[in-house]
Short mmCIF file of C-alpha atoms in Angstrom, two decimals:
data_model
loop_
_atom_site.label_atom_id
_atom_site.label_comp_id
_atom_site.label_asym_id
_atom_site.label_seq_id
_atom_site.Cartn_x
_atom_site.Cartn_y
_atom_site.Cartn_z
CA MET A 1 32.10 103.94 105.66
CA ARG A 2 35.54 102.86 104.51
CA PRO A 3 36.78 104.08 101.11
CA SER A 4 36.82 101.55 98.27
CA VAL A 5 40.04 99.93 97.07
CA ASP A 6 39.65 101.73 93.73
CA GLN A 7 39.42 105.02 95.57
CA ILE A 8 42.65 104.28 97.40
CA TRP A 9 44.41 103.41 94.15
CA ASP A 10 43.27 106.81 92.84
CA TRP A 11 44.68 108.56 95.86
CA LEU A 12 47.99 106.73 95.57
CA GLY A 13 48.06 107.65 91.88
CA ALA A 14 48.36 111.26 93.01
CA VAL A 15 51.37 110.67 95.29
CA PRO A 16 54.53 111.77 93.47
CA ASP A 17 57.76 109.77 93.51
CA PRO A 18 60.06 111.76 95.80
CA GLU A 19 63.03 111.66 93.42
CA ILE A 20 61.17 111.99 90.12
CA PRO A 21 58.11 114.00 91.11
CA VAL A 22 56.59 114.03 87.60
CA ILE A 23 55.54 110.40 87.98
CA SER A 24 53.39 108.91 90.71
CA LEU A 25 54.09 105.87 92.84
CA VAL A 26 51.45 104.02 90.82
CA ASP A 27 53.12 105.05 87.53
CA LEU A 28 56.40 103.74 88.90
CA GLY A 29 54.81 100.33 89.44
CA ILE A 30 55.91 99.88 93.03
CA ILE A 31 52.46 99.58 94.59
CA ARG A 32 51.85 95.84 94.51
CA ASP A 33 48.52 95.56 96.21
CA VAL A 34 45.88 97.52 98.06
CA GLY A 35 43.33 95.82 100.28
CA TYR A 36 41.78 95.58 103.69
CA ASP A 37 42.64 93.34 106.57
CA GLY A 38 39.56 93.84 108.74
CA GLU A 39 39.37 97.61 109.09
CA THR A 40 43.07 98.14 108.41
CA CYS A 41 44.07 99.35 104.95
CA VAL A 42 47.04 97.30 103.77
CA VAL A 43 49.28 98.71 101.04
CA THR A 44 51.98 96.41 99.68
CA VAL A 45 55.04 98.19 98.31
CA THR A 46 58.11 96.83 96.54
CA PRO A 47 61.48 98.61 96.55
CA THR A 48 62.99 99.63 93.20
CA TYR A 49 66.57 99.07 94.36
CA SER A 50 67.35 97.47 97.70
CA GLY A 51 69.46 100.45 98.71
CA CYS A 52 67.10 103.09 97.34
CA PRO A 53 67.26 105.92 99.91
CA ALA A 54 63.77 107.04 98.89
CA THR A 55 62.14 103.87 100.26
CA SER A 56 61.46 105.24 103.72
CA VAL A 57 60.30 108.59 102.32
CA ILE A 58 57.94 106.73 99.97
CA ASN A 59 56.42 104.82 102.88
CA MET A 60 56.01 108.04 104.81
CA GLU A 61 54.30 109.76 101.90
CA ILE A 62 51.89 106.89 101.32
CA GLU A 63 50.91 107.01 104.94
CA ALA A 64 50.61 110.81 104.95
CA ALA A 65 48.47 110.80 101.80
CA LEU A 66 46.07 108.19 103.14
CA ARG A 67 45.82 109.96 106.49
CA ASP A 68 44.99 113.21 104.69
CA HIS A 69 42.06 111.38 103.13
CA GLY A 70 40.87 110.35 106.55
CA LEU A 71 42.20 106.81 106.82
CA GLU A 72 43.52 106.03 110.26
CA ARG A 73 44.39 102.36 110.29
CA ILE A 74 47.11 101.81 107.74
CA GLU A 75 49.64 99.04 107.37
CA LEU A 76 52.52 99.05 104.89
CA LYS A 77 53.93 95.74 103.76
CA ARG A 78 57.19 95.15 101.92
CA GLN A 79 57.19 92.58 99.14
CA LEU A 80 60.46 91.63 97.43
CA SER A 81 59.39 88.93 95.03
CA PRO A 82 58.83 89.02 92.13
CA ALA A 83 61.52 91.69 92.07
CA TRP A 84 60.53 95.08 90.69
CA THR A 85 61.36 95.59 87.06
CA THR A 86 61.26 98.68 84.89
CA ASP A 87 58.67 96.81 82.78
CA TRP A 88 56.17 97.82 85.44
CA LEU A 89 56.45 101.51 84.68
CA SER A 90 53.08 102.50 83.26
CA ASP A 91 52.82 103.86 79.71
CA ALA A 92 51.59 107.14 81.16
CA GLY A 93 54.66 107.13 83.41
CA ARG A 94 56.98 106.59 80.46
CA GLU A 95 55.48 109.53 78.61
CA LYS A 96 55.74 111.80 81.63
CA LEU A 97 59.38 110.79 82.13
CA GLU A 98 60.29 111.63 78.56
CA LYS A 99 58.55 115.01 78.71
CA TYR A 100 60.50 115.73 81.89
CA GLY A 101 63.78 115.01 80.09
CA ILE A 102 64.47 111.48 81.36
CA ALA A 103 64.66 108.79 78.68
CA PRO A 104 62.40 105.87 79.70
CA PRO A 105 63.90 102.37 80.04
CA GLN A 106 64.10 100.22 76.91
CA PRO A 107 64.47 96.45 76.63
CA ALA A 108 67.55 97.02 74.45
CA GLY A 109 69.32 98.41 77.52
CA GLY A 110 69.84 101.96 76.24
CA PRO A 111 67.63 104.94 75.41
CA GLU A 112 65.75 104.88 72.12
CA LYS A 113 66.25 108.59 71.50
CA CYS A 114 67.26 111.87 73.06
CA PRO A 115 64.36 113.11 75.20
CA ASN A 116 65.19 116.70 74.23
CA CYS A 117 65.53 116.66 70.43
CA GLY A 118 64.46 113.11 69.52
CA SER A 119 67.72 112.19 67.78
CA ALA A 120 68.74 108.52 67.87
CA HIS A 121 72.46 109.43 67.96
CA VAL A 122 73.10 108.99 71.65
CA GLU A 123 76.05 107.72 73.68
CA LYS A 124 76.55 106.48 77.21
CA LEU A 125 78.56 108.70 79.54
CA SER A 126 78.30 106.65 82.70
CA GLN A 127 76.45 103.60 83.90
CA PHE A 128 75.30 105.43 87.01
CA GLY A 129 73.52 108.74 87.30
CA SER A 130 72.16 111.01 90.00
CA THR A 131 70.13 108.20 91.59
CA PRO A 132 70.57 104.38 91.64
CA CYS A 133 67.81 104.03 89.02
CA LYS A 134 69.43 106.26 86.40
CA ALA A 135 72.40 106.29 84.03
CA GLN A 136 73.97 109.26 82.25
CA TRP A 137 73.76 109.58 78.48
CA ARG A 138 74.43 112.32 75.94
CA CYS A 139 72.90 113.28 72.63
CA LYS A 140 75.45 113.58 69.84
CA ASP A 141 73.22 115.92 67.84
CA CYS A 142 71.94 118.50 70.32
CA LEU A 143 74.88 117.73 72.62
CA GLU A 144 72.67 117.80 75.72
CA PRO A 145 73.43 115.28 78.45
CA PHE A 146 70.38 113.52 79.84
CA ASP A 147 69.31 110.94 82.39
CA TYR A 148 68.26 107.48 81.25
CA PHE A 149 66.08 105.36 83.50
CA LYS A 150 68.09 102.12 83.84
CA CYS A 151 66.45 98.97 82.63
CA ILE A 152 66.36 96.18 85.18
CA MET B 1 70.52 74.51 111.77
CA ALA B 2 69.41 77.92 113.08
CA ASP B 3 72.96 78.64 114.21
CA ALA B 4 74.44 77.67 110.85
CA LYS B 5 71.84 79.72 109.01
CA PHE B 6 72.55 82.73 111.21
CA GLU B 7 76.29 82.37 110.52
CA ALA B 8 75.73 81.97 106.79
CA LEU B 9 73.48 85.04 106.68
CA LEU B 10 76.07 87.07 108.59
CA ARG B 11 78.63 86.12 105.95
CA LEU B 12 76.40 87.48 103.20
CA GLY B 13 75.45 90.58 105.15
CA ASP B 14 78.96 91.36 106.40
CA ASN B 15 80.54 90.98 102.95
CA ALA B 16 78.07 93.51 101.57
CA LEU B 17 78.36 95.80 104.60
CA ILE B 18 82.14 96.01 104.77
CA LEU B 19 82.61 96.32 101.02
CA GLY B 20 79.81 98.89 100.87
CA HIS B 21 81.53 100.90 103.56
CA ARG B 22 84.92 100.64 101.86
CA VAL B 23 83.50 101.77 98.54
CA SER B 24 81.70 104.67 100.20
CA GLU B 25 85.08 105.95 101.41
CA TRP B 26 85.61 107.13 97.83
CA CYS B 27 82.69 109.53 98.05
CA GLY B 28 84.04 112.94 97.12
CA HIS B 29 87.50 111.55 96.25
CA ALA B 30 87.10 109.54 93.04
CA PRO B 31 89.23 110.53 90.02
CA VAL B 32 86.25 111.82 88.00
CA LEU B 33 82.72 112.83 88.92
CA GLU B 34 81.06 109.98 87.03
CA GLU B 35 83.14 107.42 88.91
CA ASP B 36 82.44 109.12 92.21
CA ILE B 37 78.71 108.80 91.55
CA ALA B 38 79.05 105.24 90.31
CA LEU B 39 80.99 104.15 93.39
CA ALA B 40 78.51 105.83 95.73
CA ASN B 41 75.62 104.12 93.94
CA THR B 42 77.35 100.75 94.14
CA ALA B 43 77.90 101.29 97.86
CA LEU B 44 74.24 102.17 98.24
CA ASP B 45 73.11 98.95 96.57
CA LEU B 46 75.46 96.96 98.80
CA LEU B 47 74.19 98.66 101.94
CA GLY B 48 70.62 97.96 100.83
CA GLN B 49 71.48 94.28 100.43
CA THR B 50 73.20 94.36 103.83
CA ASN B 51 70.01 95.59 105.41
CA LEU B 52 67.96 92.74 103.95
CA TRP B 53 70.48 90.05 104.93
CA LEU B 54 71.20 91.30 108.44
CA GLU B 55 67.53 91.94 109.18
CA TYR B 56 66.83 88.31 108.38
CA ALA B 57 69.94 87.14 110.28
CA GLY B 58 68.60 88.91 113.37
CA GLU B 59 65.22 87.20 112.99
CA VAL B 60 66.82 83.77 112.54
CA GLU B 61 68.97 84.34 115.61
CA GLY B 62 65.83 85.14 117.59
CA LYS B 63 67.41 87.44 120.15
CA GLY B 64 65.67 90.56 118.97
CA ARG B 65 68.70 92.07 117.25
CA SER B 66 67.94 94.40 114.32
CA ALA B 67 70.09 94.93 111.22
CA ASP B 68 71.40 98.10 112.86
CA ASP B 69 72.28 96.25 116.08
CA LEU B 70 74.26 93.71 114.07
CA ALA B 71 76.01 96.36 112.00
CA PHE B 72 76.88 98.80 114.74
CA LEU B 73 77.09 96.85 117.99
CA ARG B 74 79.45 94.00 117.11
CA ASP B 75 83.22 94.09 117.36
CA ALA B 76 85.77 92.80 114.86
CA TRP B 77 85.80 89.19 116.07
CA ASP B 78 82.05 88.87 115.45
CA PHE B 79 82.29 89.87 111.79
CA ARG B 80 82.08 87.14 109.17
CA ASN B 81 83.18 88.90 105.99
CA VAL B 82 85.99 87.56 103.81
CA LEU B 83 89.33 89.35 104.05
CA LEU B 84 89.09 90.58 100.44
CA VAL B 85 86.39 93.13 101.24
CA GLU B 86 88.11 94.68 104.25
CA LEU B 87 91.40 95.42 102.46
CA PRO B 88 92.17 99.11 102.00
CA ASN B 89 91.00 100.77 98.80
CA GLY B 90 94.50 101.42 97.44
CA ASP B 91 94.36 103.36 94.19
CA PHE B 92 91.28 103.49 91.98
CA GLY B 93 92.48 100.48 89.97
CA GLN B 94 92.84 98.37 93.10
CA THR B 95 89.35 99.35 94.22
CA ILE B 96 87.89 98.38 90.86
CA MET B 97 89.80 95.09 90.74
CA ARG B 98 88.53 94.17 94.21
CA GLN B 99 85.04 95.17 93.15
CA TYR B 100 85.17 92.96 90.07
CA LEU B 101 86.56 89.96 91.96
CA PHE B 102 83.74 90.32 94.49
CA ASP B 103 80.95 91.23 92.03
CA GLN B 104 81.61 88.17 89.92
CA PHE B 105 81.29 85.94 92.97
CA ASN B 106 78.32 87.86 94.33
CA LEU B 107 76.41 87.44 91.08
CA LEU B 108 77.01 83.67 90.87
CA ASN B 109 76.21 83.23 94.54
CA LEU B 110 73.02 85.29 94.41
CA ARG B 111 71.79 83.50 91.30
CA ALA B 112 72.33 80.17 93.05
CA LEU B 113 70.59 81.53 96.14
CA THR B 114 67.42 82.26 94.13
CA GLU B 115 66.98 78.46 94.22
CA SER B 116 67.24 78.35 98.02
CA LYS B 117 64.67 76.24 99.84
CA ASP B 118 64.35 79.17 102.23
CA THR B 119 61.89 81.42 100.36
CA ARG B 120 62.95 84.57 102.20
CA ILE B 121 66.56 84.03 101.09
CA ALA B 122 65.42 83.25 97.55
CA GLU B 123 63.41 86.48 97.42
CA ILE B 124 66.22 88.69 98.68
CA ALA B 125 68.62 87.02 96.24
CA GLU B 126 66.24 87.60 93.33
CA LYS B 127 66.24 91.31 94.09
CA ALA B 128 69.97 91.58 94.79
CA ALA B 129 71.04 89.50 91.76
CA LYS B 130 69.64 92.14 89.40
CA GLU B 131 71.78 94.77 91.06
CA ALA B 132 74.84 92.51 91.11
CA ALA B 133 74.47 91.88 87.37
CA TYR B 134 74.66 95.61 86.80
CA HIS B 135 77.68 95.87 89.09
CA VAL B 136 79.55 93.15 87.19
CA GLU B 137 78.80 94.86 83.90
CA ARG B 138 80.46 98.01 85.17
CA SER B 139 83.40 96.65 87.18
CA ARG B 140 84.22 94.13 84.46
CA GLY B 141 84.16 96.83 81.79
CA THR B 142 86.41 99.07 83.87
CA VAL B 143 88.88 96.26 84.59
CA VAL B 144 89.11 95.60 80.85
CA GLY B 145 89.40 99.31 80.05
CA LEU B 146 92.19 99.91 82.55
CA GLY B 147 93.96 96.58 82.04
CA ASP B 148 94.02 97.00 78.27
CA GLY B 149 94.72 100.71 78.65
CA THR B 150 97.92 102.68 79.01
CA GLN B 151 101.20 101.22 80.22
CA GLU B 152 100.63 102.88 83.57
CA SER B 153 97.04 101.66 84.04
CA HIS B 154 97.98 98.16 82.87
CA ALA B 155 100.84 97.94 85.38
CA ARG B 156 98.63 99.14 88.21
CA MET B 157 95.87 96.67 87.39
CA GLN B 158 98.35 93.80 87.22
CA GLU B 159 99.74 94.83 90.59
CA ALA B 160 96.22 94.99 92.04
CA LEU B 161 95.43 91.54 90.67
CA ASN B 162 98.63 90.05 92.11
CA LEU B 163 97.70 91.43 95.51
CA LEU B 164 94.00 90.58 95.53
CA TYR B 165 93.63 87.31 93.65
CA PRO B 166 94.83 85.06 96.51
CA TYR B 167 92.30 86.78 98.77
CA ALA B 168 89.49 86.15 96.29
CA LEU B 169 90.04 82.42 96.59
CA GLU B 170 88.91 82.54 100.23
CA LEU B 171 85.39 82.82 98.81
CA PHE B 172 85.55 79.14 97.85
CA ILE B 173 86.92 77.65 101.04
CA THR B 174 84.18 75.67 102.74
CA ASP B 175 83.63 74.75 106.35
CA GLU B 176 80.97 72.95 108.39
CA VAL B 177 78.56 75.90 108.15
CA ASP B 178 78.70 75.71 104.36
CA ASP B 179 78.32 71.94 104.42
CA GLU B 180 75.27 72.05 106.65
CA MET B 181 73.60 74.79 104.63
CA ALA B 182 74.37 73.10 101.30
CA GLU B 183 72.97 69.81 102.54
CA ALA B 184 69.78 71.56 103.66
CA GLY B 185 69.48 73.22 100.24
CA VAL B 186 69.51 76.67 101.81
CA PHE B 187 72.87 77.96 100.51
CA PRO B 188 74.92 76.71 97.56
CA ASP B 189 78.18 74.93 98.33
CA PRO B 190 80.77 77.66 97.56
CA LYS B 191 82.92 75.04 95.81
CA SER B 192 80.12 74.44 93.31
CA LEU B 193 80.53 78.05 92.14
CA GLU B 194 84.30 77.95 91.79
CA ASP B 195 84.56 76.60 88.24
CA ALA B 196 82.11 79.11 86.81
CA TYR B 197 83.92 81.87 88.71
CA LEU B 198 87.37 80.92 87.45
CA VAL B 199 86.14 80.68 83.86
CA ALA B 200 84.45 84.10 84.04
CA VAL B 201 87.46 85.73 85.70
CA ALA B 202 89.90 84.17 83.22
CA ALA B 203 87.86 85.50 80.29
CA THR B 204 87.80 89.00 81.78
CA LEU B 205 91.52 88.98 82.50
CA GLN B 206 92.31 87.78 79.02
CA GLU B 207 90.32 90.63 77.55
CA ALA B 208 92.06 92.99 79.96
CA THR B 209 95.48 91.62 78.86
CA LEU B 210 96.26 90.75 82.48
CA ASP B 211 97.94 87.57 83.71
CA LEU B 212 96.77 85.45 86.61
CA PRO B 213 99.40 85.49 89.33
CA GLU B 214 101.44 82.30 89.38
CA ALA B 215 100.94 81.47 93.03
CA HIS B 216 97.52 79.83 93.10
CA PHE B 217 97.16 79.75 96.82
CA GLY B 218 94.08 80.95 98.59
CA HIS B 219 94.09 82.67 101.95
CA ARG B 220 92.72 80.28 104.52
CA GLY B 221 89.14 80.98 105.44
CA SER B 222 89.82 83.06 108.48
CA GLY B 223 87.56 86.03 107.74
CA LYS B 224 84.33 84.19 107.03
CA ASP B 225 84.56 82.03 110.15
CA GLY B 226 85.84 84.96 112.22
CA ARG B 227 89.03 83.26 113.41
CA MET B 228 91.17 86.13 112.29
CA HIS B 229 90.67 89.36 110.38
CA THR B 230 93.31 91.72 109.02
CA GLU B 231 94.22 94.74 111.11
CA HIS B 232 92.18 96.84 108.69
CA LEU B 233 88.78 95.69 109.92
CA GLY B 234 89.18 97.29 113.33
CA HIS B 235 90.00 100.62 111.69
CA ILE B 236 86.90 100.40 109.50
CA LEU B 237 84.77 99.77 112.57
CA THR B 238 86.18 102.76 114.45
CA GLN B 239 84.84 104.90 111.61
CA MET B 240 81.64 103.03 110.88
CA GLN B 241 80.61 102.53 114.49
CA TRP B 242 81.97 105.79 115.87
CA LEU B 243 78.58 107.27 116.76
CA GLN B 244 77.33 104.19 118.57
CA ARG B 245 80.63 103.79 120.40
CA ALA B 246 80.68 107.41 121.53
CA TYR B 247 76.95 107.67 122.25
CA PRO B 248 75.57 104.15 122.83
CA GLY B 249 71.94 103.77 121.85
CA GLN B 250 71.83 107.15 120.10
CA THR B 251 69.16 107.49 117.40
CA TRP B 252 67.80 110.25 115.20
#
């Protein structure tokens, strides 16, 4: 018997993002759809950034995870529109990011507070950080630099 | 129609590819670590956009060529990028000025392309426009910072602008490919973007205390239609395509 769509969502919810392993692919909001086309399990994925080097690794990990659970016929589809936005990060994902030391994206365009000490006195160091999805900021109170998940 | 669309897609893809490659040449050489990372990330976005455009170009052409085939197995005369993006990096200021002059166009063009009657083009543009907006924010800010900076940085930015501005105007020269695509509602007429571009650039330059060069001539559209490239493109390709030239068909 084939596993239910809900079951597959659960399994994907346990696949970590390769660059920020504290959040899952589902937390990140890049899994657009899960369904069946006949007996083939179709997972629709959207890229975060078009040049994101993790995209191929993500596809590989989705496939590996589903194969581990016994699925054999798997198809991965790419969907560009509507374009991924940081609004799709789940609330659970935001919390996990902050605990990990990465300030979650804010509509205002900058971090709300330092993820380490909670101070609101923060300043931007650079618009780009260690990955295309992050920028570098610094706390003016605890003086720690931190990553901010860019808002797009 | 298919031919014109293929050509027009190559122009988009090749602009992103060649500029992305140029910017990546800074990797490990930028003046400060933050800028090194920023340039590498910008290059990465551009290469990602290249992949989407060239993949579609290959499909439209219908000869089974992949994005990689188009990037690595063509020679200089088959490239359709504007001359601006193949110019050498120069100093950091020149690189940033070129980036701004291109980013500003890229953003306007991509936003217009989100209205394309070709849904695939509209979807790629929707994705890429978000990245381009971020790029403009940064390159514009850096142009202003360096232009309205020290005497030395100001002079270098003015020099970069004098060199690059005439090349930027090639972006607005139209030919029959543009006409056909604009009529079909697939691509915007480049001329329709020119006013908005000039206004945006003028505002940036004013804030950067830089003056537009007096000679308002644009280089004739020889890069985008492939009639003639600068000597620099061939040198880029010897680097970029080295592996495929030395070991044709090699994969990993």
